[in-house]
Each structure stands twice: as structure tokens, then as C-alpha cells.
CSV table of C-alpha atoms in Angstrom, one decimal:
chain,number,residue,atom,x,y,z
A,1,UNK,CA,-110.1,135.4,17.4
A,2,UNK,CA,-113.7,134.5,17.1
A,3,UNK,CA,-114.3,131.3,15.2
A,4,UNK,CA,-117.6,129.8,14.0
A,5,UNK,CA,-117.7,126.2,13.0
A,6,UNK,CA,-120.4,125.0,10.5
A,7,UNK,CA,-121.2,121.4,9.8
A,8,UNK,CA,-121.5,119.6,7.5
A,9,UNK,CA,-119.7,121.5,4.8
A,10,UNK,CA,-121.6,119.7,2.1
A,11,UNK,CA,-124.6,117.3,2.1
A,12,UNK,CA,-126.6,115.5,-0.5
A,13,UNK,CA,-130.0,114.2,0.4
A,14,UNK,CA,-133.0,112.7,-1.2
A,15,UNK,CA,-136.1,114.7,-1.9
A,16,UNK,CA,-138.6,114.6,1.0
A,17,UNK,CA,-136.0,114.0,3.7
A,18,UNK,CA,-134.8,116.5,6.3
A,19,UNK,CA,-131.3,117.8,6.8
A,20,UNK,CA,-129.8,119.5,9.9
A,21,UNK,CA,-127.0,122.0,9.7
A,22,UNK,CA,-125.1,123.0,12.8
A,23,UNK,CA,-123.4,126.3,13.6
A,24,UNK,CA,-121.2,126.5,16.6
A,25,UNK,CA,-119.3,129.4,18.1
A,26,UNK,CA,-116.1,127.9,19.3
A,27,UNK,CA,-114.5,130.5,21.5
A,28,UNK,CA,-117.2,133.0,22.3
A,29,UNK,CA,-120.8,133.2,23.3
A,30,UNK,CA,-123.2,134.1,20.5
A,31,UNK,CA,-126.4,135.6,21.8
A,32,UNK,CA,-127.6,136.1,18.3
A,33,UNK,CA,-127.0,133.9,15.2
A,34,UNK,CA,-128.0,134.6,11.6
A,35,UNK,CA,-128.8,132.2,8.8
A,36,UNK,CA,-128.2,133.2,5.2
A,37,UNK,CA,-128.9,131.5,1.9
A,38,UNK,CA,-126.8,132.1,-1.2
A,39,UNK,CA,-127.8,130.9,-4.7
A,40,UNK,CA,-125.0,130.3,-7.2
A,41,UNK,CA,-123.2,133.4,-8.2
A,42,UNK,CA,-125.6,135.5,-6.2
A,43,UNK,CA,-125.5,137.5,-3.0
A,44,UNK,CA,-126.4,136.3,0.5
A,45,UNK,CA,-130.0,136.7,1.6
A,46,UNK,CA,-130.8,136.8,5.3
A,47,UNK,CA,-133.2,134.0,6.1
A,48,UNK,CA,-133.7,134.4,9.9
A,49,UNK,CA,-132.2,135.6,13.1
A,50,UNK,CA,-132.1,133.4,16.1
A,51,UNK,CA,-131.6,134.5,19.7
A,52,UNK,CA,-130.6,132.0,22.4
A,53,UNK,CA,-133.6,130.6,24.2
A,54,UNK,CA,-136.2,132.3,22.0
A,55,UNK,CA,-138.0,131.7,18.7
A,56,UNK,CA,-136.3,132.7,15.6
A,57,UNK,CA,-137.4,135.8,13.6
A,58,UNK,CA,-137.8,135.0,9.9
A,59,UNK,CA,-137.5,137.3,7.0
A,60,UNK,CA,-140.4,137.9,4.8
A,61,UNK,CA,-140.9,135.1,2.3
A,62,UNK,CA,-139.0,132.5,4.3
A,63,UNK,CA,-141.1,129.5,5.3
A,64,UNK,CA,-140.6,129.0,9.0
A,65,UNK,CA,-142.1,125.5,8.9
A,66,UNK,CA,-139.7,124.4,6.2
A,67,UNK,CA,-136.6,126.0,7.7
A,68,UNK,CA,-136.6,125.2,11.4
A,69,UNK,CA,-134.1,127.1,13.6
A,70,UNK,CA,-133.2,126.2,17.1
A,71,UNK,CA,-130.8,128.2,19.2
A,72,UNK,CA,-130.7,126.1,22.4
A,73,UNK,CA,-127.4,127.4,23.8
A,74,UNK,CA,-125.1,130.4,23.6
A,75,UNK,CA,-122.8,128.4,21.3
A,76,UNK,CA,-125.1,126.4,19.1
A,77,UNK,CA,-127.7,127.1,16.5
A,78,UNK,CA,-129.2,124.6,14.1
A,79,UNK,CA,-131.0,125.0,10.8
A,80,UNK,CA,-133.2,122.0,9.8
A,81,UNK,CA,-134.5,121.9,6.2
A,82,UNK,CA,-137.6,119.8,6.4
A,83,UNK,CA,-139.0,117.8,3.5
A,84,UNK,CA,-136.3,119.1,1.3
A,85,UNK,CA,-136.9,119.6,-2.4
A,86,UNK,CA,-134.5,120.3,-5.2
A,87,UNK,CA,-135.4,124.0,-5.1
A,88,UNK,CA,-133.9,124.1,-1.6
A,89,UNK,CA,-130.5,123.3,-3.0
A,90,UNK,CA,-128.3,126.2,-2.1
A,91,UNK,CA,-125.3,127.3,0.0
A,92,UNK,CA,-126.3,128.1,3.6
A,93,UNK,CA,-124.1,130.2,5.8
A,94,UNK,CA,-124.5,131.0,9.4
A,95,UNK,CA,-123.1,134.1,11.2
A,96,UNK,CA,-122.7,134.7,14.9
A,97,UNK,CA,-122.7,137.9,16.8
A,98,UNK,CA,-119.9,138.1,19.2
A,99,UNK,CA,-121.3,138.7,22.7
A,100,UNK,CA,-118.2,140.5,23.7
A,101,UNK,CA,-118.4,143.2,21.1
A,102,UNK,CA,-119.6,146.5,22.2
A,103,UNK,CA,-121.9,148.2,19.8
A,104,UNK,CA,-119.3,150.2,18.0
A,105,UNK,CA,-117.1,147.2,17.4
A,106,UNK,CA,-120.0,145.4,15.8
A,107,UNK,CA,-118.4,142.0,15.2
A,108,UNK,CA,-119.9,139.3,13.0
A,109,UNK,CA,-118.2,136.0,12.4
A,110,UNK,CA,-119.3,133.7,9.6
A,111,UNK,CA,-119.2,130.0,9.3
A,112,UNK,CA,-117.6,128.3,6.3
A,113,UNK,CA,-121.0,127.4,4.8
A,114,UNK,CA,-122.9,124.2,3.9
A,115,UNK,CA,-123.6,123.2,0.3
A,116,UNK,CA,-126.9,121.4,0.2
A,117,UNK,CA,-127.9,119.4,-2.8
A,118,UNK,CA,-131.3,117.8,-2.9
A,119,UNK,CA,-131.8,115.0,-5.5
B,1,UNK,CA,-135.0,149.9,4.7
B,2,UNK,CA,-131.4,149.8,3.7
B,3,UNK,CA,-129.8,148.6,0.5
B,4,UNK,CA,-126.4,148.2,-1.1
B,5,UNK,CA,-125.4,148.6,-4.7
B,6,UNK,CA,-122.1,147.3,-6.1
B,7,UNK,CA,-121.3,148.6,-9.5
B,8,UNK,CA,-119.8,146.0,-11.8
B,9,UNK,CA,-120.5,142.3,-11.2
B,10,UNK,CA,-117.0,141.6,-12.6
B,11,UNK,CA,-113.9,143.7,-12.4
B,12,UNK,CA,-110.7,142.7,-14.1
B,13,UNK,CA,-107.3,144.3,-13.3
B,14,UNK,CA,-103.7,143.4,-14.1
B,15,UNK,CA,-101.4,142.1,-11.4
B,16,UNK,CA,-99.8,145.0,-9.7
B,17,UNK,CA,-102.5,147.5,-10.8
B,18,UNK,CA,-104.9,149.4,-8.6
B,19,UNK,CA,-108.0,147.6,-7.4
B,20,UNK,CA,-111.2,149.7,-7.0
B,21,UNK,CA,-114.5,148.0,-6.1
B,22,UNK,CA,-117.4,150.4,-5.8
B,23,UNK,CA,-120.1,150.2,-3.2
B,24,UNK,CA,-123.0,152.7,-2.6
B,25,UNK,CA,-125.5,152.3,0.1
B,26,UNK,CA,-128.8,153.7,1.3
B,27,UNK,CA,-129.7,153.9,4.9
B,28,UNK,CA,-132.0,156.0,7.0
B,29,UNK,CA,-129.6,156.1,9.9
B,30,UNK,CA,-125.8,156.3,10.1
B,31,UNK,CA,-124.7,153.0,8.8
B,32,UNK,CA,-122.2,150.4,9.8
B,33,UNK,CA,-120.4,149.3,6.6
B,34,UNK,CA,-118.5,146.1,5.8
B,35,UNK,CA,-116.4,144.5,3.1
B,36,UNK,CA,-116.2,140.7,3.0
B,37,UNK,CA,-114.2,138.4,0.7
B,38,UNK,CA,-115.4,135.0,-0.3
B,39,UNK,CA,-113.4,132.3,-2.0
B,40,UNK,CA,-115.2,129.4,-3.9
B,41,UNK,CA,-117.3,127.2,-1.6
B,42,UNK,CA,-116.2,129.0,1.5
B,43,UNK,CA,-117.7,131.4,4.0
B,44,UNK,CA,-117.0,135.0,4.3
B,45,UNK,CA,-113.9,136.7,5.6
B,46,UNK,CA,-114.1,140.2,7.0
B,47,UNK,CA,-111.7,142.6,5.1
B,48,UNK,CA,-112.6,145.7,7.0
B,49,UNK,CA,-115.5,147.6,8.6
B,50,UNK,CA,-116.6,151.1,9.4
B,51,UNK,CA,-118.6,151.9,12.4
B,52,UNK,CA,-117.7,155.3,13.7
B,53,UNK,CA,-114.6,157.5,13.8
B,54,UNK,CA,-112.0,157.8,11.1
B,55,UNK,CA,-113.6,157.5,7.7
B,56,UNK,CA,-110.6,155.9,6.0
B,57,UNK,CA,-110.5,152.3,7.2
B,58,UNK,CA,-107.6,150.0,6.7
B,59,UNK,CA,-108.2,146.3,6.6
B,60,UNK,CA,-106.3,143.0,6.0
B,61,UNK,CA,-104.3,142.1,2.9
B,62,UNK,CA,-103.6,145.7,2.1
B,63,UNK,CA,-107.2,146.7,1.4
B,64,UNK,CA,-108.7,150.0,2.6
B,65,UNK,CA,-112.0,151.8,2.2
B,66,UNK,CA,-113.2,155.3,2.7
B,67,UNK,CA,-116.6,156.2,4.1
B,68,UNK,CA,-118.0,159.2,2.2
B,69,UNK,CA,-121.3,160.2,3.7
B,70,UNK,CA,-122.0,162.9,1.1
B,71,UNK,CA,-121.7,160.3,-1.6
B,72,UNK,CA,-123.2,157.5,0.3
B,73,UNK,CA,-120.2,155.4,-0.8
B,74,UNK,CA,-117.8,152.9,0.7
B,75,UNK,CA,-115.4,152.0,-2.1
B,76,UNK,CA,-112.8,149.3,-1.6
B,77,UNK,CA,-109.2,149.9,-2.9
B,78,UNK,CA,-105.9,148.2,-2.9
B,79,UNK,CA,-102.8,149.9,-4.5
B,80,UNK,CA,-101.4,146.8,-6.1
B,81,UNK,CA,-103.3,143.7,-7.0
B,82,UNK,CA,-102.0,140.2,-6.3
B,83,UNK,CA,-103.1,137.0,-7.9
B,84,UNK,CA,-104.4,135.8,-4.6
B,85,UNK,CA,-106.9,138.7,-4.5
B,86,UNK,CA,-109.0,136.9,-7.1
B,87,UNK,CA,-112.3,136.2,-5.3
B,88,UNK,CA,-115.8,137.5,-4.8
B,89,UNK,CA,-116.2,140.7,-2.8
B,90,UNK,CA,-119.3,141.7,-0.9
B,91,UNK,CA,-120.2,145.1,0.5
B,92,UNK,CA,-122.7,145.0,3.4
B,93,UNK,CA,-124.5,147.4,5.6
B,94,UNK,CA,-126.3,147.4,8.9
B,95,UNK,CA,-128.0,150.3,10.5
B,96,UNK,CA,-127.4,149.0,14.0
B,97,UNK,CA,-131.0,149.9,15.1
B,98,UNK,CA,-131.5,146.3,16.3
B,99,UNK,CA,-128.9,146.8,19.0
B,100,UNK,CA,-126.7,144.2,17.4
B,101,UNK,CA,-129.5,141.8,16.7
B,102,UNK,CA,-129.9,142.8,13.1
B,103,UNK,CA,-128.4,140.9,10.2
B,104,UNK,CA,-126.5,142.4,7.3
B,105,UNK,CA,-127.8,143.5,4.0
B,106,UNK,CA,-125.4,142.5,1.2
B,107,UNK,CA,-124.7,143.8,-2.2
B,108,UNK,CA,-124.8,141.5,-5.2
B,109,UNK,CA,-121.1,141.0,-5.1
B,110,UNK,CA,-118.2,141.8,-7.4
B,111,UNK,CA,-116.1,139.1,-8.9
B,112,UNK,CA,-112.5,140.3,-9.0
B,113,UNK,CA,-110.3,138.9,-11.8
B,114,UNK,CA,-106.6,139.3,-11.7
B,115,UNK,CA,-104.8,139.2,-15.1
B,116,UNK,CA,-101.2,138.0,-15.0
């Protein structure tokens, strides 16, 4: 089946530094990838949608200069949290749209998430 | 705009009892509906989804859900709870208008507790 690998699974960084999170589709081509943020004991909030080879579309309220998204290939999207601060600490999850899915199959596959702690 | 409401942030059932997790949605177009399970510090695993066709959808681990358009509901059930079912459950909706390029809107989640 479709597998999405997300790395790292957890990271601790100092305030003011940048952190990169990778999301890879291992056995399928993902034309579209999604990045979500989840606060403790809360739901997932869509941050942005990235399409291979084009700029990401950010949801309202998400700072595009802080959360840089690059979708350089059909199997890799990266999220870089720039100049991280403690309030950026959260669980970040990526999701990939299976290129093979026809519209009524509508498959999404999620990565295992990245726990970011900024100290 | 679409939204998802999950009634009950916590649901507790005894092992072997019926599990019922409620989900209501709002969508301006026929929705695509999903149930996901999340274990601590992990990503999401798809339990089942409704896109078109049969309104009773069977998923993994004995779960099923029924799409009821008149009630705008997509409740998740399992006849007999198992200890391994203890987890966080999320209902999600997509209206599909983005041709597959739209993300999911999630409910706030329901924490399922299984009592021995």
C-alpha cells in the first residue's frame, strides 16, 4: 500500500534556529502534499498545500515566511520552520495525495508525524 | 466552508460493549467523509471512508460507519470493543471541489477509553 515516511520523528532545537522536516512518498507519486499542525490534545489544522513544482498555498493565518514549504519532486516535500520560537512547538504531520487514486477513491496517506520542541 | 462536529471529547465503554462515536458535518456539496485513528505520538491511520455508493461503509478492525445525508451524520460504530481500540479518533470531511488538491477538515477528535 501507499506509504509516507516523515523525518525526523522528533526534534529539539534552540530558539532562533531553523528546522527542516521531510515528507517522502515511498511507493507512489504524490502530486499534492499537505502539512498539518496538531497542538496537544487538539485536532489537526491544515497549514498549507503543496503541489510539485509550484508554490505552496497557505491557509489563512499561517505565516508563509516562517513555514517554508518546498515540493521539489513527486516524492518529496519539506517543511522548514524558520527562526523557531517556543510557540512553534507542536506536532507536525504531512499527508500525500496518491496520484494513482481516481477521484472517487480519494486516497490520502499520512506520515507518522514530527514532534518539534523549541527551547 | 465545511466543518465537522464530534460529540463527546471522551467516550468510555467497557470491553466487549458497543462503540459509538458521533460525527456530524456541514458541507455545501456532497462530501467525502473519513474516520481516522491516532495512537499517541503517531500519525493517522485510515479506518474507513465514504465517497460515493453504498452508505454503510465497512473499515478495518471491525469498524463501520453509515452516511446519513438527511442527518448530515457519519457515526462510527464497532459491535464489540477491544482494549486495543483505545485511541484518539478523528472524523474528517472534504468536499472534493479541489479535484483532489484540497486538504481535509478535521473534527476535534474523540478519545476512546476502554474499561476492562
